mmCIF file of C-alpha atoms in Angstrom:
data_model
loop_
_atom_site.group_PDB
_atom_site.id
_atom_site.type_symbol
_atom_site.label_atom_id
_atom_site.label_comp_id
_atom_site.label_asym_id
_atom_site.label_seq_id
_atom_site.Cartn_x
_atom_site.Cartn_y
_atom_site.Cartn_z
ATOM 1 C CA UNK L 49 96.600 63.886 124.284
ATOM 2 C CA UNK L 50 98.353 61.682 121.616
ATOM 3 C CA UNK L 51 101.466 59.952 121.905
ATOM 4 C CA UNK L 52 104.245 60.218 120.338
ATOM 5 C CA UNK L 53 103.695 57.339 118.336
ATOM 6 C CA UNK L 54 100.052 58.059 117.568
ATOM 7 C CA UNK L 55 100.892 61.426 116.492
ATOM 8 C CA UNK L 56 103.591 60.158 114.000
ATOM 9 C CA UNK L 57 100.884 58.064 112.462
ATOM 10 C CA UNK L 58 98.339 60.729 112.312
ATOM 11 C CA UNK L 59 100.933 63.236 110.782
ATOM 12 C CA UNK L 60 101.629 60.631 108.194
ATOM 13 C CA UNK L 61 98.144 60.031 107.614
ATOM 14 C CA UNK L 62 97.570 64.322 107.088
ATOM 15 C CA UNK L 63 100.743 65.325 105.813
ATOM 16 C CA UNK L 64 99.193 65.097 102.272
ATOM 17 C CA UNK L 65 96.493 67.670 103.069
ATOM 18 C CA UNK L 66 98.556 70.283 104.751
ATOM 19 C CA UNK L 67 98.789 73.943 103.563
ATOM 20 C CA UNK L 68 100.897 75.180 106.322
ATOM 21 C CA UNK L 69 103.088 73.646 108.781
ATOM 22 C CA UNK L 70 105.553 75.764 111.939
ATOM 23 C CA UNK L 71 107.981 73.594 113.290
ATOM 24 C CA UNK L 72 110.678 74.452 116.225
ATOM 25 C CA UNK L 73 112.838 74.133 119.359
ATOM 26 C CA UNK L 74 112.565 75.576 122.476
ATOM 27 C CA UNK L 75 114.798 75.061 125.441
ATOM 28 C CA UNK L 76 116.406 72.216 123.276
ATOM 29 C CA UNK L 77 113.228 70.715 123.170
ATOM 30 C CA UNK L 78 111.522 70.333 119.729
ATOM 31 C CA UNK L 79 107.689 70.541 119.004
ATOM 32 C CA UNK L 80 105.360 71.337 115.878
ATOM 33 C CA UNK L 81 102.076 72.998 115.107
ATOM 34 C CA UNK L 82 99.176 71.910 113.229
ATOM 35 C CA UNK L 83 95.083 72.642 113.430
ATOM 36 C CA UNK L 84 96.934 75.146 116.764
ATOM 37 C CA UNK L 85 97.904 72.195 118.945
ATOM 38 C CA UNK L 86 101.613 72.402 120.166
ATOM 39 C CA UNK L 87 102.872 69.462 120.368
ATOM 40 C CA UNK L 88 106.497 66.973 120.880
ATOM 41 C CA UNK L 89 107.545 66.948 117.338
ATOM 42 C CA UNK L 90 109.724 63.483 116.071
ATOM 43 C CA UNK L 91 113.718 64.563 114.481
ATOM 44 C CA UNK L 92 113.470 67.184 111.499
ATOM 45 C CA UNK L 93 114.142 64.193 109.218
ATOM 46 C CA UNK L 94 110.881 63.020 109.847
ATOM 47 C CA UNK L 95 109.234 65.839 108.338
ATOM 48 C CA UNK L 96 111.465 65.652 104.855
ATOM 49 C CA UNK L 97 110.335 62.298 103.948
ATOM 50 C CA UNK L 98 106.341 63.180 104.011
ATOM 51 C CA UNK L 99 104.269 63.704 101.178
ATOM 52 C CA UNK L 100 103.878 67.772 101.363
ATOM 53 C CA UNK L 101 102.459 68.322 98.000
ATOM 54 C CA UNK L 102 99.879 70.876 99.287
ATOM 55 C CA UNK L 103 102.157 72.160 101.308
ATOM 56 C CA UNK L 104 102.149 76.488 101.009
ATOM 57 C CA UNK L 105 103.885 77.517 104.188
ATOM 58 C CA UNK L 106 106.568 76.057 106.167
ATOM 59 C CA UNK L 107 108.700 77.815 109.242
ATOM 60 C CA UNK L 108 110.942 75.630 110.236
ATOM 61 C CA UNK L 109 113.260 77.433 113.304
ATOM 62 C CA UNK L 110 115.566 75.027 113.982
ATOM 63 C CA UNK L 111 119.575 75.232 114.346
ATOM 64 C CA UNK L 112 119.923 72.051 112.355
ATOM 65 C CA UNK L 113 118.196 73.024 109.433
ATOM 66 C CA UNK L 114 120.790 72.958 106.330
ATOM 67 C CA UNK L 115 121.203 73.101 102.899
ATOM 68 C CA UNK L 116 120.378 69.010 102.233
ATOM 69 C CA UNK L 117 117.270 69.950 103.727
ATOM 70 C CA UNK L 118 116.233 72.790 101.790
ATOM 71 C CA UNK L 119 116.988 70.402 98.889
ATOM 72 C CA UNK L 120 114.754 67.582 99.951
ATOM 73 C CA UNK L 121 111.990 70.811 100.773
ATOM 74 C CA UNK L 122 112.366 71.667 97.433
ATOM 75 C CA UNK L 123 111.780 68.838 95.969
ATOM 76 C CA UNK L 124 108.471 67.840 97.849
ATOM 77 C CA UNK L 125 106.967 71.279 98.272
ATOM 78 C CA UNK L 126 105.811 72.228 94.899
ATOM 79 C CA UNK L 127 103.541 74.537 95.987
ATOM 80 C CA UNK L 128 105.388 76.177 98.375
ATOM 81 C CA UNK L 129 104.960 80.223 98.418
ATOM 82 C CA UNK L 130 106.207 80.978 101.996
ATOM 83 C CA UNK L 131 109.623 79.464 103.746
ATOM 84 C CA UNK L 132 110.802 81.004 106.801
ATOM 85 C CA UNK L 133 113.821 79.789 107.938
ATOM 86 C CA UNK L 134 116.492 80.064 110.752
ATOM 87 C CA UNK L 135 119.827 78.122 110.919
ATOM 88 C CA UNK L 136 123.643 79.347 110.465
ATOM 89 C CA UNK L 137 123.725 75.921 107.821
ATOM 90 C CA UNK L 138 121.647 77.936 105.080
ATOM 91 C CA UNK L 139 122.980 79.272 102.379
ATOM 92 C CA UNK L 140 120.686 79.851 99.797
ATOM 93 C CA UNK L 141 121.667 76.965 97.614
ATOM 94 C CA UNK L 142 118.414 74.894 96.282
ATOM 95 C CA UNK L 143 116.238 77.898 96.582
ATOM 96 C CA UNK L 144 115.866 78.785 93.098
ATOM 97 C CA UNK L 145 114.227 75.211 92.756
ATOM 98 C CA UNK L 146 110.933 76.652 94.802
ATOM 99 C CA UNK L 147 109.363 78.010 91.696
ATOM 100 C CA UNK L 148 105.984 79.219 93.674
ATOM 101 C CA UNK L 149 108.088 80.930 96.469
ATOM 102 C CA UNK L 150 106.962 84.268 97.061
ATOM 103 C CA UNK L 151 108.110 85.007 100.650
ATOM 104 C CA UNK L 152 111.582 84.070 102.329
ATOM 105 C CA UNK L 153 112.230 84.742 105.496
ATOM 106 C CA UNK L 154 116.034 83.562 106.480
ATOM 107 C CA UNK L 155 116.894 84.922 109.922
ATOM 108 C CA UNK L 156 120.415 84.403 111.214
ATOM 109 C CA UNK L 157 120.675 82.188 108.171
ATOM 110 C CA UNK L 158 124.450 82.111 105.949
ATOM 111 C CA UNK L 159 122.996 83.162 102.706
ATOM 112 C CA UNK L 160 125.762 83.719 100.213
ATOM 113 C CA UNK L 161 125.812 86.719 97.683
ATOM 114 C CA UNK L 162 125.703 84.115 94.601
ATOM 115 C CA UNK L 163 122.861 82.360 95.639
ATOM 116 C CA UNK L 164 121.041 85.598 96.664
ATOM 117 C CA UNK L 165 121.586 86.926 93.099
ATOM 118 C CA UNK L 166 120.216 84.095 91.785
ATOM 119 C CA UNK L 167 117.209 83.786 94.472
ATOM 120 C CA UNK L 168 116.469 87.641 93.563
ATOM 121 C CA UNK L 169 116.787 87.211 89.937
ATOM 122 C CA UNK L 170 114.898 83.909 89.565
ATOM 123 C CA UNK L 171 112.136 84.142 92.055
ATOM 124 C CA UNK L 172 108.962 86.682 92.334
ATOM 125 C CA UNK L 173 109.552 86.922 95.733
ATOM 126 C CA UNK L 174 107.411 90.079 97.435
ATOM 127 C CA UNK L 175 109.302 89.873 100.859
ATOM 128 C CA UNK L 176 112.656 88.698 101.984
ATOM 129 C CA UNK L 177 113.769 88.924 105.584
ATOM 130 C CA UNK L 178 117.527 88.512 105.719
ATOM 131 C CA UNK L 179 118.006 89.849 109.539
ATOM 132 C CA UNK L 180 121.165 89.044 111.239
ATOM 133 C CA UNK L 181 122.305 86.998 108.277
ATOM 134 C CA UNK L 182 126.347 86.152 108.453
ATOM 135 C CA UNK L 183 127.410 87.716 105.199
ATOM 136 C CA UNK L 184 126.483 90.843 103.431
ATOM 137 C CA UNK L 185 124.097 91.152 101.244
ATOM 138 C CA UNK L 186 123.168 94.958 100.873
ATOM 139 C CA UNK L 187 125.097 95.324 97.628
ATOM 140 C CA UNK L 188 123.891 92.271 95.861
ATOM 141 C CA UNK L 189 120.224 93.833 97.059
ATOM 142 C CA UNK L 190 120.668 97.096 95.558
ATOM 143 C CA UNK L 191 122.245 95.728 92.128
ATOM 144 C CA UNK L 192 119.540 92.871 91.097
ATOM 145 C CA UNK L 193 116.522 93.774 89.137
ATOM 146 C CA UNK L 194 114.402 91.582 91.166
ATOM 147 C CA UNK L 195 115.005 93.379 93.879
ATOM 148 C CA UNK L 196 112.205 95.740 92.546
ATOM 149 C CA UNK L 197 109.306 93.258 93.284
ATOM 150 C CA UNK L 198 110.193 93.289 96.822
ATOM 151 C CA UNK L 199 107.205 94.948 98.913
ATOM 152 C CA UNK L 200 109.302 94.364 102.374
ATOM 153 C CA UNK L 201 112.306 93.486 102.989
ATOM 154 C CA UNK L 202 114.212 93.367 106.449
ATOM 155 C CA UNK L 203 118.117 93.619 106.938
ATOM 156 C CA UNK L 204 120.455 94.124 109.636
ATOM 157 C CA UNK L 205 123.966 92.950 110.100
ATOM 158 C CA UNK L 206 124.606 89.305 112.139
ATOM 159 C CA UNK L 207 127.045 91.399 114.882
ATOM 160 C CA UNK L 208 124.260 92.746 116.129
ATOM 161 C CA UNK L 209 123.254 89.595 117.201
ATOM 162 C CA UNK L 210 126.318 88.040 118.786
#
């Protein structure tokens, strides 16, 4: 198995080529996928500074996932169709920025009616999975235009879910 330290330089060294990348915690303890190894991932931060431009999927399930983030994703994902996210620090803001996006999954995410408007309105997206997110959303759904493209879409209120 690789280290730690040869597995930073071979994710540098691949980054570039990536189409899809899952990254996440489990029992506080954080690890990545790639080529369906499971592995000790590095600090989230390491992941925003690579060279993604390939890049068409990225789950990233992680409770420190936030906004600054989803900027910096934005920025070097230009291809970017699918983002599935997870973290109470989302909001929405920077979305609109992921031109390509066409799925956005934001479970027990904090995604705020104006950015939602916009993200509907903006975006082609053909599936949004807002489950369990902290504010509602169910009236901005029904009154944006965009919401017409969606194929799926997944709701449920946050209380639910503690």
């Amino acid at each position: 198995p690789l280290s730690k330290s040869d597995y930073i330089y071979f994710f540098e060294l691949t980054s570039a080529a990536m189409e899809e990348l899952y990254i996440w915690n489990v029992h506080s303890k954080a690890f990545d996928s790639y080529l369906g190894r499971h592995l000790m991932r590095p600090e989230l931060s390491f992941y925003l500074r690579r060279d993604f431009s390939n890049l068409k999927e990225l789950c990233i399930a992680d409770e420190n996932m936030n906004n600054s983030m989803v900027n910096t994703i934005a920025k070097n994902c230009r291809q970017l169709r699918c983002l599935s996210v997870s973290s109470a620090y989302v909001t929405g803001k920077h979305m609109i920025s992921m031109t390509k996006l066409e799925s956005l999954v934001a479970r027990e995410c904090s995604i705020e009616t104006e950015y939602l408007s916009e993200i509907l309105d903006q975006l082609s997206l053909t599936h949004l999975d807002l489950t369990a997110n902290r504010h509602q959303v169910e009236k901005t759904i029904l009154q944006s235009a965009g919401a017409k493209r969606l194929q799926r879409l997944g709701i449920s209120d946050a209380q639910d879910y503690g």
